[in-house]
Short mmCIF file of C-alpha atoms and ligand atoms in Angstrom, two decimals:
data_model
loop_
_atom_site.label_atom_id
_atom_site.label_comp_id
_atom_site.label_asym_id
_atom_site.label_seq_id
_atom_site.Cartn_x
_atom_site.Cartn_y
_atom_site.Cartn_z
CA MET A 242 180.00 74.79 249.10
CA SER A 243 179.10 78.05 247.75
CA ASN A 244 180.02 81.21 249.61
CA PHE A 245 177.07 82.98 248.23
CA ASN A 246 174.74 84.96 250.48
CA HIS A 247 172.14 88.19 249.89
CA ARG A 248 174.85 90.45 250.72
CA ASP A 249 176.80 89.41 247.60
CA THR A 250 173.69 90.39 245.48
CA PRO A 251 173.83 93.65 243.99
CA LYS A 252 171.24 96.00 245.63
CA PRO A 253 169.08 98.33 243.88
CA PHE A 254 169.89 101.28 246.24
CA ASN A 255 172.97 102.28 247.91
CA ARG A 256 171.31 104.10 250.81
CA LEU A 257 167.73 104.12 251.84
CA LEU A 258 165.95 106.45 254.77
CA LEU A 259 163.48 104.80 256.41
CA THR A 260 161.41 107.16 258.92
CA GLY A 261 159.23 105.79 261.74
CA ALA A 262 161.76 103.20 262.49
CA ALA A 263 160.83 102.65 266.07
CA GLY A 264 157.37 101.99 265.31
CA GLY A 265 155.23 98.78 264.89
CA LEU A 266 155.75 98.74 260.88
CA GLY A 267 159.12 100.57 261.07
CA GLN A 268 160.60 97.60 263.19
CA VAL A 269 159.44 95.29 260.68
CA MET A 270 160.91 97.10 257.74
CA ARG A 271 164.11 98.19 259.39
CA GLU A 272 165.04 94.49 258.99
CA ARG A 273 163.60 93.98 255.62
CA LEU A 274 164.92 96.74 253.83
CA GLN A 275 168.43 95.39 254.21
CA ALA A 276 167.69 93.11 251.21
CA HIS A 277 167.36 96.59 248.97
CA ALA A 278 170.19 98.92 250.07
CA ASN A 279 173.91 98.59 251.13
CA VAL A 280 172.95 101.05 254.03
CA VAL A 281 169.60 101.69 255.73
CA ARG A 282 169.54 104.82 257.63
CA VAL A 283 166.82 104.46 260.05
CA SER A 284 165.29 107.39 261.81
CA ASP A 285 162.67 108.18 264.64
CA ILE A 286 161.85 110.66 267.21
CA SER A 287 161.42 107.78 269.86
CA ALA A 288 164.48 105.66 271.28
CA MET A 289 165.71 103.14 268.77
CA ALA A 290 167.97 100.09 269.10
CA PRO A 291 171.30 101.03 268.17
CA ALA A 292 172.77 100.46 264.68
CA ALA A 293 173.19 96.72 263.67
CA GLY A 294 176.84 96.74 262.17
CA ASP A 295 177.88 98.87 259.17
CA HIS A 296 174.77 98.62 257.10
CA GLU A 297 172.61 100.52 259.40
CA GLU A 298 172.79 104.39 260.34
CA VAL A 299 170.65 105.50 263.24
CA VAL A 300 169.61 109.03 263.55
CA SER A 301 167.21 110.58 265.91
CA CYS A 302 165.08 113.23 264.35
CA ASN A 303 161.82 115.14 264.79
CA LEU A 304 159.89 115.44 261.70
CA ALA A 305 158.75 118.70 262.59
CA ASP A 306 162.35 120.33 262.50
CA LYS A 307 162.98 121.28 258.94
CA ALA A 308 166.78 121.66 259.12
CA ALA A 309 167.12 118.26 260.94
CA VAL A 310 165.04 116.43 258.13
CA LEU A 311 167.10 118.23 255.42
CA ALA A 312 170.33 116.78 257.29
CA LEU A 313 168.61 113.66 257.65
CA ALA A 314 168.05 113.02 253.86
CA GLN A 315 171.72 113.81 252.85
CA ASP A 316 173.24 111.24 250.47
CA VAL A 317 170.03 109.11 250.47
CA ASP A 318 168.79 107.52 247.37
CA ALA A 319 165.02 106.66 248.13
CA ILE A 320 162.85 107.40 251.34
CA VAL A 321 160.46 105.09 252.90
CA HIS A 322 158.48 107.77 254.84
CA LEU A 323 156.43 105.77 257.71
CA GLY A 324 157.17 108.34 260.65
CA GLY A 325 154.32 110.38 261.98
CA ILE A 326 151.22 110.13 264.37
CA SER A 327 149.52 107.06 263.31
CA THR A 328 145.85 107.40 265.07
CA GLU A 329 143.60 110.57 265.61
CA ARG A 330 144.83 112.98 267.65
CA ASP A 331 144.46 116.76 268.15
CA PHE A 332 144.86 118.87 265.22
CA GLU A 333 148.04 120.59 266.29
CA SER A 334 149.98 117.32 266.99
CA ILE A 335 149.10 115.94 263.57
CA LEU A 336 150.03 119.33 262.05
CA ASP A 337 153.69 119.13 263.32
CA ALA A 338 154.19 115.57 262.97
CA ASN A 339 152.29 114.53 259.56
CA ILE A 340 151.57 117.66 257.82
CA ARG A 341 154.92 119.72 258.20
CA GLY A 342 156.72 116.62 258.71
CA THR A 343 155.82 115.27 255.42
CA PHE A 344 156.40 118.64 253.81
CA HIS A 345 159.81 118.48 255.26
CA ILE A 346 160.43 115.28 253.58
CA TYR A 347 159.74 116.33 250.29
CA GLU A 348 161.51 119.58 250.43
CA ALA A 349 164.57 117.46 251.57
CA ALA A 350 163.88 115.09 248.58
CA ARG A 351 163.98 118.04 246.27
CA LYS A 352 167.01 119.67 247.68
CA HIS A 353 168.97 116.51 247.63
CA GLY A 354 167.65 115.30 244.29
CA ILE A 355 166.14 112.27 245.71
CA LYS A 356 163.76 110.93 243.04
CA ARG A 357 161.57 108.31 244.87
CA VAL A 358 159.59 108.30 247.97
CA VAL A 359 157.37 105.54 249.54
CA PHE A 360 154.77 107.22 251.53
CA ALA A 361 152.81 105.48 254.45
CA SER A 362 149.32 106.88 253.71
CA SER A 363 146.09 105.34 254.99
CA ASN A 364 142.78 103.89 254.44
CA HIS A 365 141.42 106.73 256.64
CA VAL A 366 141.73 109.02 253.34
CA THR A 367 138.49 107.45 252.08
CA GLY A 368 137.24 106.15 255.72
CA PHE A 369 133.72 107.75 255.36
CA TYR A 370 132.79 105.42 252.74
CA PRO A 371 130.22 102.75 253.70
CA GLN A 372 131.48 98.97 253.92
CA ASP A 373 129.40 97.83 251.36
CA GLU A 374 130.88 100.18 248.64
CA GLN A 375 133.97 99.71 246.79
CA VAL A 376 136.29 102.58 246.38
CA ASP A 377 139.48 102.87 244.32
CA ALA A 378 142.47 105.30 243.68
CA HIS A 379 140.03 107.58 241.64
CA SER A 380 137.04 107.87 244.14
CA PRO A 381 136.69 111.40 245.59
CA ARG A 382 138.45 110.96 249.13
CA ARG A 383 136.45 111.07 252.17
CA PRO A 384 138.91 111.66 255.09
CA ASP A 385 137.27 110.35 258.37
CA CYS A 386 139.58 112.53 260.96
CA TYR A 387 142.28 114.87 261.16
CA TYR A 388 144.79 111.90 260.80
CA GLY A 389 143.24 110.77 257.62
CA LEU A 390 143.11 114.50 256.41
CA SER A 391 146.94 114.92 257.15
CA LYS A 392 147.26 111.73 254.91
CA ALA A 393 145.27 113.24 252.05
CA TYR A 394 147.49 116.26 252.35
CA GLY A 395 150.51 114.08 252.12
CA GLU A 396 149.15 112.38 248.91
CA ASP A 397 148.79 116.11 247.51
CA LEU A 398 152.35 116.79 248.17
CA ALA A 399 153.06 113.69 246.40
CA THR A 400 151.09 114.95 243.19
CA PHE A 401 152.65 118.49 243.64
CA TYR A 402 156.31 117.38 243.87
CA PHE A 403 155.99 114.81 240.98
CA HIS A 404 154.41 117.36 238.45
CA ARG A 405 156.61 120.28 239.60
CA TYR A 406 160.04 118.48 240.41
CA GLY A 407 159.67 114.74 238.95
CA ILE A 408 159.99 113.34 242.45
CA GLU A 409 158.10 110.02 241.97
CA THR A 410 155.97 108.52 244.82
CA VAL A 411 153.79 105.52 245.78
CA SER A 412 151.43 106.29 248.26
CA LEU A 413 150.37 103.23 250.29
CA ARG A 414 146.94 103.47 251.67
CA ILE A 415 147.46 101.08 254.33
CA GLY A 416 144.47 98.98 255.69
CA SER A 417 145.39 97.48 258.92
CA SER A 418 149.01 96.24 259.18
CA PHE A 419 149.48 94.11 262.31
CA PRO A 420 150.64 90.50 262.88
CA GLU A 421 147.05 89.15 262.86
CA PRO A 422 143.46 90.88 262.37
CA ARG A 423 142.02 92.39 265.77
CA ASN A 424 138.35 92.46 264.77
CA VAL A 425 135.73 91.53 262.14
CA ARG A 426 136.57 94.81 260.45
CA MET A 427 140.29 93.84 259.89
CA LEU A 428 139.08 90.72 258.13
CA SER A 429 138.68 93.25 255.38
CA THR A 430 141.38 95.67 255.91
CA TRP A 431 144.22 93.43 257.15
CA LEU A 432 147.62 93.51 255.76
CA SER A 433 150.31 90.82 256.66
CA TYR A 434 153.88 91.96 257.30
CA ASP A 435 155.13 89.53 254.44
CA ASP A 436 152.59 91.62 251.87
CA LEU A 437 153.50 94.73 253.59
CA ASP A 438 157.16 94.00 252.73
CA HIS A 439 156.28 92.98 249.08
CA LEU A 440 154.30 96.19 248.76
CA VAL A 441 156.97 98.42 249.85
CA GLU A 442 159.58 96.42 247.71
CA ARG A 443 157.32 97.08 244.62
CA ALA A 444 156.88 100.79 245.53
CA LEU A 445 160.49 101.31 245.64
CA VAL A 446 161.67 99.66 242.47
CA CYS A 447 158.89 99.60 239.89
CA GLU A 448 159.77 102.23 237.17
CA GLY A 449 157.40 105.25 235.92
CA VAL A 450 155.17 105.33 238.79
CA GLY A 451 154.74 109.07 238.78
CA HIS A 452 152.24 109.26 241.91
CA THR A 453 150.61 105.97 242.27
CA VAL A 454 148.01 105.36 245.03
CA VAL A 455 147.72 101.83 246.08
CA TYR A 456 145.63 100.18 248.91
CA GLY A 457 147.64 98.03 251.19
CA MET A 458 145.53 94.78 251.89
CA SER A 459 146.28 91.07 251.91
CA ASP A 460 144.25 88.89 249.65
CA ASN A 461 141.33 88.86 251.88
CA ARG A 462 137.86 87.41 250.87
CA ASP A 463 135.73 90.69 251.56
CA VAL A 464 137.47 93.86 250.27
CA TRP A 465 136.32 97.30 250.00
CA TRP A 466 138.99 98.44 247.86
CA SER A 467 140.26 97.99 244.28
CA ASN A 468 143.61 98.33 243.05
CA ARG A 469 142.68 98.49 239.36
CA PHE A 470 144.68 101.96 238.89
CA ALA A 471 147.74 100.40 240.49
CA ALA A 472 148.11 97.00 238.31
CA HIS A 473 151.43 98.62 237.04
CA LEU A 474 153.10 97.96 240.45
CA GLY A 475 152.85 94.15 240.17
CA PHE A 476 151.79 93.97 243.79
CA ALA A 477 150.36 90.35 244.46
CA PRO A 478 149.57 89.68 247.92
CA LYS A 479 149.57 86.17 249.06
CA ASP A 480 148.43 86.05 252.79
CA SER A 481 144.65 86.31 253.69
CA SER A 482 142.68 87.00 256.80
CA GLU A 483 140.57 84.07 256.17
CA ARG A 484 142.40 81.86 258.62
CA PHE A 485 141.33 84.12 261.61
CA ARG A 486 137.73 84.36 260.39
CA ALA A 487 136.08 82.25 263.06
CA GLN A 488 138.18 83.71 265.74
CA MET A 489 137.13 87.19 264.85
CA GLU A 490 133.41 86.42 264.35
CA ALA A 491 133.31 84.98 268.02
CA LEU A 492 134.30 88.31 269.43
CA PRO A 493 131.30 90.62 270.88
CA LYS A 494 129.36 92.12 268.15
CA PRO A 495 128.99 96.04 268.09
CA ALA A 496 125.65 97.58 268.89
CA ALA A 497 123.27 97.77 266.11
CA ASP A 498 123.14 101.65 266.14
CA ASP A 499 127.15 101.72 266.00
CA ARG A 500 127.80 104.06 262.96
CA SER A 501 131.54 103.23 263.15
CA ALA A 502 130.76 99.74 262.37
CA LEU A 503 129.30 100.41 259.10
CA LEU A 504 131.98 102.86 257.85
CA GLN A 505 135.11 101.74 256.43
CA GLY A 506 137.18 103.64 259.03
CA GLY A 507 135.71 102.16 261.82
CA ALA A 508 136.37 103.76 265.24
CA PHE A 509 138.39 106.65 263.51
CA THR A 510 135.02 107.72 262.17
CA THR A 511 134.01 108.81 265.71
CA ALA A 512 137.16 109.76 267.50
CA GLY A 513 137.40 113.28 269.06
CA PRO A 514 136.76 116.13 269.39
CA PHE A 515 139.65 116.89 271.67
CA ASP A 516 139.24 120.37 272.82
CA ASP A 517 135.45 120.76 273.90
P1 NAI B 782 153.51 103.61 264.97
O1 NAI B 782 152.74 104.75 265.66
O2 NAI B 782 153.81 102.44 265.70
O3 NAI B 782 154.97 104.07 264.48
C1 NAI B 782 155.18 105.45 263.93
C2 NAI B 782 156.45 106.03 264.31
O4 NAI B 782 156.51 107.48 264.03
C3 NAI B 782 156.59 105.99 265.98
O5 NAI B 782 157.86 105.38 266.24
C4 NAI B 782 156.90 107.47 266.23
O6 NAI B 782 157.53 107.58 267.41
C5 NAI B 782 157.27 108.04 265.01
N1 NAI B 782 156.97 109.74 265.05
C6 NAI B 782 155.87 110.18 265.46
N2 NAI B 782 155.76 111.49 265.45
C7 NAI B 782 157.15 111.72 264.96
C8 NAI B 782 157.90 113.09 264.78
N3 NAI B 782 157.49 114.11 264.78
N4 NAI B 782 159.16 112.90 264.29
C9 NAI B 782 159.60 111.75 264.06
N5 NAI B 782 159.04 110.50 264.28
C10 NAI B 782 157.91 110.58 264.81
O7 NAI B 782 152.88 103.50 263.63
P2 NAI B 782 152.81 102.30 262.44
O8 NAI B 782 151.47 101.32 262.91
O9 NAI B 782 154.15 101.44 262.64
O10 NAI B 782 152.58 102.96 260.93
C11 NAI B 782 153.45 103.36 260.34
C12 NAI B 782 153.05 104.35 259.46
O11 NAI B 782 152.11 103.72 258.49
C13 NAI B 782 152.24 105.63 260.01
O12 NAI B 782 152.79 106.77 259.27
C14 NAI B 782 151.03 105.15 259.93
O13 NAI B 782 150.05 106.45 259.71
C15 NAI B 782 150.80 104.34 258.55
N6 NAI B 782 149.75 103.36 258.63
C16 NAI B 782 149.81 102.28 259.36
C17 NAI B 782 148.68 101.40 259.54
C18 NAI B 782 148.95 99.97 260.22
O14 NAI B 782 147.99 99.46 260.25
N7 NAI B 782 150.13 99.84 261.05
C19 NAI B 782 147.80 101.72 258.68
C20 NAI B 782 147.58 103.05 257.83
C21 NAI B 782 148.75 103.80 257.91
C1 15L B 783 145.67 103.54 260.64
O1 15L B 783 145.84 104.28 259.61
C2 15L B 783 146.44 103.44 261.85
O2 15L B 783 147.98 103.84 261.75
C3 15L B 783 146.48 101.71 262.15
O3 15L B 783 146.85 102.00 263.74
C4 15L B 783 145.16 101.20 262.21
O4 15L B 783 144.28 101.68 263.10
C5 15L B 783 144.64 101.17 260.84
O5 15L B 783 144.67 102.51 260.20
C6 15L B 783 143.07 100.70 260.53
O6 15L B 783 142.51 101.29 259.95
O7 15L B 783 142.88 99.56 261.09
#
């Protein structure tokens, strides 16, 4: 009988940093990144499960704290940056967690000589396009909220840090990554966890990515986004939202004058304002 198991296979990274590890996608990727690194350093501002053995390091960190993020990224080979506020909020909250936080990640990468970042951007960078228009990585951005603006800024940081310092990034404009779609919109935007895992793996190991922007969606029937400028990643999603169609189409329909039902960003396009 063979003694082979996946821990005997050489891994592409010694140590990976995962931010946002307590979140929905962070919990998924915390487990799945084990396949790519000897050690995964998992971090969040929120409480996390303790380290599972000697192949994990758990570090509590507020992304808004520059010195803490610098220490967090010590001895790391690549960063999967999922941490931050993941929905629309008041600008000041977004400023600290997402705008300052992502800046701190890139500064830490620069100072420690880390050459690859996988950045969880969002479809809300282009959320103000109508649902009947197809967009791609070269389409002018139309952020649909402060949250979408913060992701657009994160993508600009990625471009700057590549041209100035040679740090490569794949920005994942994730659609809707949940166990299942939750509404009709998500029949177009859904990204299964298996396809997310595959996308993150491609984003980590594919060579010569510069700054590549890719939409994170499964092989859904009716999609709004083209990945023609990200073909070099070799991202080939296998799941499809189609098996949920009947269930989603049976849900109550939005009102005919509901503008958010016509726009790609859905409800994010009408969120706020927060301080009137
Ligand atoms: P989530 O909200 O479940 O997880 C985000 C994590 O970031 C949380 O655990 C939170 O505690 C942490 N965080 C927030 N502020 C922080 C701070 N100042 N310092 C340190 N940690 C902080 O979000 P989810 O769904 O897991 O998304 C992960 C990433 O992917 C986010 O950046 C989100 O914007 C992005 N994304 C997710 C999509 C989805 O469908 N799940 C779609 C598009 C983008
Ligand atoms: C996002 O960017 C959010 O983080 C996530 O919670 C979903 O709402 C998703 O977009 C979406 O557009 O469905």
